[in-house]
Backbone as XML, in Angstrom:
<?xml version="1.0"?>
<chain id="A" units="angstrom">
  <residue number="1" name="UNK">
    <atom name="N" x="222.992" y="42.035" z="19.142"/>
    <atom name="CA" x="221.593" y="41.988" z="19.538"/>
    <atom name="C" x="221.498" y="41.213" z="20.854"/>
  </residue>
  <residue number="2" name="UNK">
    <atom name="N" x="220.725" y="41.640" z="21.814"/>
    <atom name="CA" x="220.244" y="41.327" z="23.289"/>
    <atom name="C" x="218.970" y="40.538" z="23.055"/>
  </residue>
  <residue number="3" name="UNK">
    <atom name="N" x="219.389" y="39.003" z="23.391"/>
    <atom name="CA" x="217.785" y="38.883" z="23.400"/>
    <atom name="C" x="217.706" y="38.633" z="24.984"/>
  </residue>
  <residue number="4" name="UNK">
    <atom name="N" x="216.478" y="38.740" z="25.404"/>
    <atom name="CA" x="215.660" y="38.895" z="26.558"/>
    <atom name="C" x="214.762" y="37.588" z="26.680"/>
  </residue>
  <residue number="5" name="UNK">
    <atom name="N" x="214.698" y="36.634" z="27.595"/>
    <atom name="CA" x="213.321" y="35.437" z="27.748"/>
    <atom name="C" x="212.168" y="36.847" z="28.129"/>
  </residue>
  <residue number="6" name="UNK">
    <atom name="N" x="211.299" y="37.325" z="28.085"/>
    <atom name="CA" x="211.003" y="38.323" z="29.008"/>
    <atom name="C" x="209.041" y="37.788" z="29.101"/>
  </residue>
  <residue number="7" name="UNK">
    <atom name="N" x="208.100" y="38.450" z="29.645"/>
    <atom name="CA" x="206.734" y="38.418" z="29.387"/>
    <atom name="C" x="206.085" y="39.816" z="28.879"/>
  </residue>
  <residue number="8" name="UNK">
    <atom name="N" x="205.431" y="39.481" z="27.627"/>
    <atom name="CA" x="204.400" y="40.526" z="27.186"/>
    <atom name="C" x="203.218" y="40.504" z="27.287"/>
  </residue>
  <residue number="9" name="UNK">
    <atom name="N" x="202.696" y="41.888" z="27.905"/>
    <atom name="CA" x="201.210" y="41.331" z="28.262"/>
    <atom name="C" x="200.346" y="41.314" z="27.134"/>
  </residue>
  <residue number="10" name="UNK">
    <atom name="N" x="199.533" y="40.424" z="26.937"/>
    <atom name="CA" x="198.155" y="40.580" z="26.234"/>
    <atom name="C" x="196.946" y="40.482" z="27.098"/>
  </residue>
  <residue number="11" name="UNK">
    <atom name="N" x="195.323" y="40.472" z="26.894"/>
    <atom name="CA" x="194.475" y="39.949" z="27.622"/>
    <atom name="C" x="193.923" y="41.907" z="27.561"/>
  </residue>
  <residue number="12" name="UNK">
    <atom name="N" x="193.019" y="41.411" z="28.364"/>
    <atom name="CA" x="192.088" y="43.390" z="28.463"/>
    <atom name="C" x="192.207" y="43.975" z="30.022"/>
  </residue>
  <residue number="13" name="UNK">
    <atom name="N" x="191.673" y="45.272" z="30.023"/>
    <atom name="CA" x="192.068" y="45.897" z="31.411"/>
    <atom name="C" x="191.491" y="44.964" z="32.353"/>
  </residue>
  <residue number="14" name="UNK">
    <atom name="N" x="192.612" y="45.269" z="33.545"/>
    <atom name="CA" x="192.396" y="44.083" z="34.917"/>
    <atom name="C" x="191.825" y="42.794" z="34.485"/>
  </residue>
  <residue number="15" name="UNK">
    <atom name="N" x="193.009" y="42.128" z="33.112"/>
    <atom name="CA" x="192.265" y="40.915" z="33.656"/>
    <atom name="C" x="193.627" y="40.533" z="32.683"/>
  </residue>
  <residue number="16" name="UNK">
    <atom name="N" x="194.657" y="40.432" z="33.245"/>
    <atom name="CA" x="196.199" y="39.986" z="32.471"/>
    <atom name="C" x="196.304" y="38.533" z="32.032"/>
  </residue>
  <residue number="17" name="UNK">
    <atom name="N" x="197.008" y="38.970" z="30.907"/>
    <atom name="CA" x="197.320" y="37.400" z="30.230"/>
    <atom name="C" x="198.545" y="37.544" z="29.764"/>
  </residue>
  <residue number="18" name="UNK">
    <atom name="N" x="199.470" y="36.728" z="30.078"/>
    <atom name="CA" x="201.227" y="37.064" z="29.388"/>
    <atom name="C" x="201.815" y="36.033" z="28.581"/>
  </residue>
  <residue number="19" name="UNK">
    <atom name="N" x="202.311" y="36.521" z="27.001"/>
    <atom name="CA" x="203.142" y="35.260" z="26.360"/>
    <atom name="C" x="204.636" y="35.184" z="26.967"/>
  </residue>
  <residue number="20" name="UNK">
    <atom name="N" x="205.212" y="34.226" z="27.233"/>
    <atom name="CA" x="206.812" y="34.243" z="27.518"/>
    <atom name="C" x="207.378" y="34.201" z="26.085"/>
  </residue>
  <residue number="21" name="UNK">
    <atom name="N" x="208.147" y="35.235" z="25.958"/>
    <atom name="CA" x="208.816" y="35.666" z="24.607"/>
    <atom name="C" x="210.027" y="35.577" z="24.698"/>
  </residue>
  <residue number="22" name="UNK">
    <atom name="N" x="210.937" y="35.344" z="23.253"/>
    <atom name="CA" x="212.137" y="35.763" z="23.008"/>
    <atom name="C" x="211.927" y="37.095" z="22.157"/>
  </residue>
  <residue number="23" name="UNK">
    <atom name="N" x="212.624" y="38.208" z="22.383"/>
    <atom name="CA" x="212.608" y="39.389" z="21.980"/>
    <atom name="C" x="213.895" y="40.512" z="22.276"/>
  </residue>
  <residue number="24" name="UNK">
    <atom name="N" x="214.191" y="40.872" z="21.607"/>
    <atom name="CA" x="215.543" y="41.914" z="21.561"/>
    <atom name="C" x="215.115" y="43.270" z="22.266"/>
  </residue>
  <residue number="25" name="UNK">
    <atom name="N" x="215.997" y="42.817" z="23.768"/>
    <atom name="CA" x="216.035" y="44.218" z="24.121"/>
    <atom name="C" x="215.585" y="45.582" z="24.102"/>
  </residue>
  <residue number="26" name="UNK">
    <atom name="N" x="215.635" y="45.926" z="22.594"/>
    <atom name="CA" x="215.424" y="47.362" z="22.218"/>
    <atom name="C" x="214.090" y="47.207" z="22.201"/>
  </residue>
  <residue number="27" name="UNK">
    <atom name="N" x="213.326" y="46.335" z="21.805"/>
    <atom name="CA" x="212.028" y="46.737" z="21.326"/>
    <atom name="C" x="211.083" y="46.633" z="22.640"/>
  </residue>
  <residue number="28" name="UNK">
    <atom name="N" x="209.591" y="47.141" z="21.898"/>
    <atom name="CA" x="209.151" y="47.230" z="23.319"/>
    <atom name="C" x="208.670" y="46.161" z="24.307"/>
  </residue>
  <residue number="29" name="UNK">
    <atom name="N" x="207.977" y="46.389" z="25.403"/>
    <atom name="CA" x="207.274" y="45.432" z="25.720"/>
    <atom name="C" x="206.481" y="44.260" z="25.551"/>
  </residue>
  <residue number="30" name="UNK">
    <atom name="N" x="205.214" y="45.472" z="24.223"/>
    <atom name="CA" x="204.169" y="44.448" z="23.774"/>
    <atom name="C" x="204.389" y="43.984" z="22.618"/>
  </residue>
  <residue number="31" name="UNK">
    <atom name="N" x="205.609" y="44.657" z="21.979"/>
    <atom name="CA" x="205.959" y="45.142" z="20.617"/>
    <atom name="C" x="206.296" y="44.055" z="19.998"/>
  </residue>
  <residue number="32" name="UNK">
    <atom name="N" x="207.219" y="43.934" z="18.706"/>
    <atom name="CA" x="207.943" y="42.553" z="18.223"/>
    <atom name="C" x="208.611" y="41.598" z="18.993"/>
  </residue>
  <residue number="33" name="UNK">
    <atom name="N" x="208.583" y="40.547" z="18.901"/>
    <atom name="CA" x="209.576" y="39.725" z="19.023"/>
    <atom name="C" x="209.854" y="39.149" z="18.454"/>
  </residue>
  <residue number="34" name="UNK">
    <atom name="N" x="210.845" y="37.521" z="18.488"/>
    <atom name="CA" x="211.224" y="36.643" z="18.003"/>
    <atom name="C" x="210.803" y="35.433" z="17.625"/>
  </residue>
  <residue number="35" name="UNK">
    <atom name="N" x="210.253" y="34.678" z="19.283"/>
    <atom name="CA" x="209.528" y="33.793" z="19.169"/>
    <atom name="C" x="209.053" y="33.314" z="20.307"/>
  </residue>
  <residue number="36" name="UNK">
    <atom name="N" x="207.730" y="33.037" z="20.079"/>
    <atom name="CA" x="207.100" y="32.699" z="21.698"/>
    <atom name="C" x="207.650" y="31.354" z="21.821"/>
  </residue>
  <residue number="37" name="UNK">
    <atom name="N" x="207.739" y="31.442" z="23.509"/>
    <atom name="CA" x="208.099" y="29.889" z="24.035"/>
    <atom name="C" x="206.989" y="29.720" z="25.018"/>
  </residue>
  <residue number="38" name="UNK">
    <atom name="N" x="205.920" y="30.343" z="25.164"/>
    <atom name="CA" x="204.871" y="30.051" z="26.355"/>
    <atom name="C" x="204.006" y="30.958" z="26.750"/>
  </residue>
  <residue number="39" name="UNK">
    <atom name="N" x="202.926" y="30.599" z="27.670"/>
    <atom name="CA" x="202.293" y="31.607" z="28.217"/>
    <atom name="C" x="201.965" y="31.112" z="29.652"/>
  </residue>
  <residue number="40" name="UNK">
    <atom name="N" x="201.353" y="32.597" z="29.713"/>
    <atom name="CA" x="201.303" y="32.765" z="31.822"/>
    <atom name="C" x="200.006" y="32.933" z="32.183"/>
  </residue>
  <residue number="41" name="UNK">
    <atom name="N" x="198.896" y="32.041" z="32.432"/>
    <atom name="CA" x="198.063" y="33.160" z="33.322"/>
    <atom name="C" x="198.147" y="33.324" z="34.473"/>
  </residue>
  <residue number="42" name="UNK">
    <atom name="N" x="198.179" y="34.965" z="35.419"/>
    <atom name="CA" x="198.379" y="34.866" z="36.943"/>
    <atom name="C" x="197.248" y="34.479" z="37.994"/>
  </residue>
  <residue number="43" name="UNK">
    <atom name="N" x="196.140" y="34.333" z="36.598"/>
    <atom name="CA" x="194.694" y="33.621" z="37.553"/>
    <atom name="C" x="195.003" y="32.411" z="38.247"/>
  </residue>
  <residue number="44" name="UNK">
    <atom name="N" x="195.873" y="31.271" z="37.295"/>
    <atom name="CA" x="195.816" y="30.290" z="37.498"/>
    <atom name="C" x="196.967" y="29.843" z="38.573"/>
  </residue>
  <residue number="45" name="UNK">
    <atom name="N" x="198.420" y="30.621" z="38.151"/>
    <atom name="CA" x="199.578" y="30.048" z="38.753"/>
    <atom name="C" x="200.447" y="29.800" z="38.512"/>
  </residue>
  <residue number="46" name="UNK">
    <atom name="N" x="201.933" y="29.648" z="38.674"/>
    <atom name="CA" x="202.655" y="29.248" z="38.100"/>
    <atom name="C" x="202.604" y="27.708" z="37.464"/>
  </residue>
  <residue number="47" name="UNK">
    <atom name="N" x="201.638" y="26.944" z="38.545"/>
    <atom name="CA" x="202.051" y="25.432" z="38.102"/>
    <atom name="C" x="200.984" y="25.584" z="36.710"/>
  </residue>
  <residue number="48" name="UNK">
    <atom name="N" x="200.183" y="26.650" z="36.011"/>
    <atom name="CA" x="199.448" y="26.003" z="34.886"/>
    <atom name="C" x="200.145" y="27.028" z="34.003"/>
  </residue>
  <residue number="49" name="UNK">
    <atom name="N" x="201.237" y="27.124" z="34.326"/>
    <atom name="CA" x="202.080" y="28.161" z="33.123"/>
    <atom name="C" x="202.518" y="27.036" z="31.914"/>
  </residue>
  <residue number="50" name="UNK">
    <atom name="N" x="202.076" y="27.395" z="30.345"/>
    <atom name="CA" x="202.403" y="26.416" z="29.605"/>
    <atom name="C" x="203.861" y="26.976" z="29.210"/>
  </residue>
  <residue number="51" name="UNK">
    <atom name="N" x="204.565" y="26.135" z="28.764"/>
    <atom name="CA" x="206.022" y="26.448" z="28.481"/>
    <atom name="C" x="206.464" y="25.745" z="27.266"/>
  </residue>
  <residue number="52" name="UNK">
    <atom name="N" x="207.115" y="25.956" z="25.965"/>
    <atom name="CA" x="208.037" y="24.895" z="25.369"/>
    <atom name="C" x="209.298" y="24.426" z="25.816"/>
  </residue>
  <residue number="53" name="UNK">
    <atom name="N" x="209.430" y="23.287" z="26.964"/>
    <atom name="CA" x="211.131" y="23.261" z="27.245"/>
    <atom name="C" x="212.029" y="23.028" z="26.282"/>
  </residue>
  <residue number="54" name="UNK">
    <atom name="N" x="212.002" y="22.782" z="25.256"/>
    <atom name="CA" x="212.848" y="22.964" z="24.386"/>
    <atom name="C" x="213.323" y="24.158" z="23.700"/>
  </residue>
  <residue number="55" name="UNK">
    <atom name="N" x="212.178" y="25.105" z="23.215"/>
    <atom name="CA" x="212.497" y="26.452" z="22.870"/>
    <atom name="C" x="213.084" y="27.125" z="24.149"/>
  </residue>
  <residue number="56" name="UNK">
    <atom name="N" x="212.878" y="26.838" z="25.134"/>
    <atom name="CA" x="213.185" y="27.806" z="26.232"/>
    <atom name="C" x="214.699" y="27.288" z="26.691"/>
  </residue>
  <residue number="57" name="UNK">
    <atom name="N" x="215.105" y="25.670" z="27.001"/>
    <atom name="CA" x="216.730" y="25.419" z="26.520"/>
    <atom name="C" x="217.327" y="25.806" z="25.391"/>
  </residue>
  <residue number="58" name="UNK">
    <atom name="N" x="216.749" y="25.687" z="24.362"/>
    <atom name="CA" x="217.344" y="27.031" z="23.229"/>
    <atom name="C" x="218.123" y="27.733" z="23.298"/>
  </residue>
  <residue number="59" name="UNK">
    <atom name="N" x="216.763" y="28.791" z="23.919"/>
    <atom name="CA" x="217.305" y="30.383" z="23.743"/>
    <atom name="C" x="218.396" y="30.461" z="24.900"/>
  </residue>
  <residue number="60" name="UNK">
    <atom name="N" x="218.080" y="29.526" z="26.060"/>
    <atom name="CA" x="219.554" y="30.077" z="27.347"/>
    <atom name="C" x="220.330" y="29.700" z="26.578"/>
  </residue>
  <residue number="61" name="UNK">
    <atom name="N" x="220.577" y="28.561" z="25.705"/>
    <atom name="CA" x="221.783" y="28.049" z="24.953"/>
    <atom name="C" x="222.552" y="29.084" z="24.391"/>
  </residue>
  <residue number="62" name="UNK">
    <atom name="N" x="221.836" y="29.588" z="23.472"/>
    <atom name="CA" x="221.821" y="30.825" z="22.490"/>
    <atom name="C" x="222.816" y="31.886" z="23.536"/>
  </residue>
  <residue number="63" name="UNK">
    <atom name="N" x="222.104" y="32.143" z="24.894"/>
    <atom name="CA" x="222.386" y="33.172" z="25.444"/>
    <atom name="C" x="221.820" y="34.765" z="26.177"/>
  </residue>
  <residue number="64" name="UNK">
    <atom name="N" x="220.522" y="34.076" z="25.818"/>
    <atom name="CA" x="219.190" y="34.949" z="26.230"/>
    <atom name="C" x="219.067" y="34.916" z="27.252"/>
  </residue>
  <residue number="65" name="UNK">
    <atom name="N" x="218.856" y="36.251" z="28.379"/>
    <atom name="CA" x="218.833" y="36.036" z="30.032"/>
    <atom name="C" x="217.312" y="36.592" z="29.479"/>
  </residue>
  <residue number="66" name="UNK">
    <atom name="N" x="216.638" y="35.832" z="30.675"/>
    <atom name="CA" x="215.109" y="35.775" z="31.282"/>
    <atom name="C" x="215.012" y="36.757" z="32.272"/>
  </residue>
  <residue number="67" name="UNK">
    <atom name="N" x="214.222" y="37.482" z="31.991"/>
    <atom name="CA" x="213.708" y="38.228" z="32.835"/>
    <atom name="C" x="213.694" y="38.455" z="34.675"/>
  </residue>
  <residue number="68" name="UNK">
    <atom name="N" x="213.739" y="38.679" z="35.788"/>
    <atom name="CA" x="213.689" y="38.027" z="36.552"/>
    <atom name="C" x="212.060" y="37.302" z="36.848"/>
  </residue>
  <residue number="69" name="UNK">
    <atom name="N" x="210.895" y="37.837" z="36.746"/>
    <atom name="CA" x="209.734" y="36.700" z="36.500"/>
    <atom name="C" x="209.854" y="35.769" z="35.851"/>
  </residue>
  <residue number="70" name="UNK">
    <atom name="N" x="210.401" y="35.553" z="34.698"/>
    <atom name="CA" x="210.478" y="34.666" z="33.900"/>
    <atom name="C" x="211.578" y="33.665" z="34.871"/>
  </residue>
  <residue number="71" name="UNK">
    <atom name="N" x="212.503" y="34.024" z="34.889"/>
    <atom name="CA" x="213.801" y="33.269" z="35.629"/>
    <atom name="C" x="212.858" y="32.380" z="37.042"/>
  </residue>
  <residue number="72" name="UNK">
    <atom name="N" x="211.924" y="33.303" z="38.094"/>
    <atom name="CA" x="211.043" y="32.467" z="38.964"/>
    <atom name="C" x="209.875" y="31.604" z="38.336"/>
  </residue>
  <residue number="73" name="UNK">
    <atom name="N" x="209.537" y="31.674" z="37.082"/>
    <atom name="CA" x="208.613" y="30.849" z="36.402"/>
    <atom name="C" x="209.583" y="29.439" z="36.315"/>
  </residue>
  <residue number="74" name="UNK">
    <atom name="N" x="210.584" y="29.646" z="35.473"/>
    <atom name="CA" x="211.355" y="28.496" z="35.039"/>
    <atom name="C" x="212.117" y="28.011" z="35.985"/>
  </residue>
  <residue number="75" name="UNK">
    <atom name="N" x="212.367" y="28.565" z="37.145"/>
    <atom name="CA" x="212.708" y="28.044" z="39.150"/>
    <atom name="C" x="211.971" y="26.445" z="38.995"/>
  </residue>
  <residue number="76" name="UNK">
    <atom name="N" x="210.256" y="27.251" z="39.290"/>
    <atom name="CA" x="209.152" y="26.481" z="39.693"/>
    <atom name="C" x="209.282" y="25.556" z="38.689"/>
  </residue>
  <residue number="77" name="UNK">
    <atom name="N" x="209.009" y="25.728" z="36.994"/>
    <atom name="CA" x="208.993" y="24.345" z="36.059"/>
    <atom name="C" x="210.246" y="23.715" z="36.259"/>
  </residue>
  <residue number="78" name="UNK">
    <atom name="N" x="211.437" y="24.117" z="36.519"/>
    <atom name="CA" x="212.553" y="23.143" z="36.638"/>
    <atom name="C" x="213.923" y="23.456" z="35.528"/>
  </residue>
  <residue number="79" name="UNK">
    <atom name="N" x="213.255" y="24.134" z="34.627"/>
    <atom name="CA" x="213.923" y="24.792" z="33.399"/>
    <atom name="C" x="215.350" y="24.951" z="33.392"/>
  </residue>
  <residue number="80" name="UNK">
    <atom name="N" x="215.748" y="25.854" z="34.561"/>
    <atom name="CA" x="216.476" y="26.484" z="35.118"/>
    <atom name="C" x="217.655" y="24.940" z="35.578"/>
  </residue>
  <residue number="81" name="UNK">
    <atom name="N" x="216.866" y="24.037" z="35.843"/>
    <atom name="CA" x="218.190" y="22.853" z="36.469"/>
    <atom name="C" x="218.494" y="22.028" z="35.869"/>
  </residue>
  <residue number="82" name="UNK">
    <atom name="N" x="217.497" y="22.111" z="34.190"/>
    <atom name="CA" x="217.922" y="21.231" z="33.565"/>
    <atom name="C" x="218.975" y="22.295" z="32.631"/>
  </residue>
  <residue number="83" name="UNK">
    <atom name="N" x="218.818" y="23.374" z="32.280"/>
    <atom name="CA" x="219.954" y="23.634" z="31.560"/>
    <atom name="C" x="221.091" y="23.992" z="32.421"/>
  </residue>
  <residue number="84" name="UNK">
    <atom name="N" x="221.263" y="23.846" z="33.996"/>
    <atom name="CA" x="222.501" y="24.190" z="34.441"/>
    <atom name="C" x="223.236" y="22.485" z="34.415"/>
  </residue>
  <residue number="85" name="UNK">
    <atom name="N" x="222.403" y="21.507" z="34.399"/>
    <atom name="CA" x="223.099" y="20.116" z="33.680"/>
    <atom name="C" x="223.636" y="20.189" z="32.735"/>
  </residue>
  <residue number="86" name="UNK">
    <atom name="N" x="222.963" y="20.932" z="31.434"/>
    <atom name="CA" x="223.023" y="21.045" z="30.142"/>
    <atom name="C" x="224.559" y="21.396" z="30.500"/>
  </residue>
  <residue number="87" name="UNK">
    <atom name="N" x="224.607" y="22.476" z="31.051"/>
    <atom name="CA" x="226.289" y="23.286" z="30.564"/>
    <atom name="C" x="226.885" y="22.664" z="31.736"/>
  </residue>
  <residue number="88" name="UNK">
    <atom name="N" x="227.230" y="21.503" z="32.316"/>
    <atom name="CA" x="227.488" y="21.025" z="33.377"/>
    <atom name="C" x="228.104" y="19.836" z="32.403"/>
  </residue>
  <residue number="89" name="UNK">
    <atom name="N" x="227.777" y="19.566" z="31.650"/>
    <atom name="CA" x="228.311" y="18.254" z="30.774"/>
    <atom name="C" x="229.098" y="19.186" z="29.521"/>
  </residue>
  <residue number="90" name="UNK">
    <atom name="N" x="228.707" y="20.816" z="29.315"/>
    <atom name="CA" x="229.609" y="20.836" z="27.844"/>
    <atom name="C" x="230.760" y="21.144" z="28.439"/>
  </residue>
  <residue number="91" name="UNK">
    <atom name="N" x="231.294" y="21.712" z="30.244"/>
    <atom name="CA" x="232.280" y="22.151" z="30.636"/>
    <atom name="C" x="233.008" y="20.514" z="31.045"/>
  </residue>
  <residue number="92" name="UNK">
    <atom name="N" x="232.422" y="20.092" z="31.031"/>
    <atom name="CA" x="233.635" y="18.264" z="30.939"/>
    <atom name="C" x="233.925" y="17.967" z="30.090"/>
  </residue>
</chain>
């Protein structure tokens, strides 16, 4: 199984709202997933994107690649440099 960090949209026409999900590959977009780690609105910005950093070090742990939006969300929160520490200390 593939899991994916990826975003599913919710919210109504022209007016988007996205959860950041863990979800397997196969399924769809809006469809099942696993488990939310956050949400996006693009009204607001990246800086008012809520996030769990812990669920979201998790799942890279695990082995879940992020989306590439998702991957520039977690750029901007920092996500991204704390788990390249993370595996920066298990390779010593």
């Amino acid at each position: 199984m593939a899991v994916k960090i990826r975003l599913t949209r919710i919210g109504r026409h022209k007016d988007p709202f996205y959860r950041i999900v863990a979800a397997d590959s196969r399924f769809a977009r809006d469809g099942r997933y696993i488990e939310q780690i956050g949400y996006f609105d693009p009204e607001k910005g990246v800086e008012e994107a809520v996030i769990d950093e812990s669920l979201a070090l998790k799942w890279l742990d695990l082995g879940a690649t992020p989306s590439d939006t998702v991957k520039a969300i977690f750029n901007r929160k920092g996500i991204n440099a704390k788990h390249a520490k993370v595996e920066e200390k298990k390779a010593k």
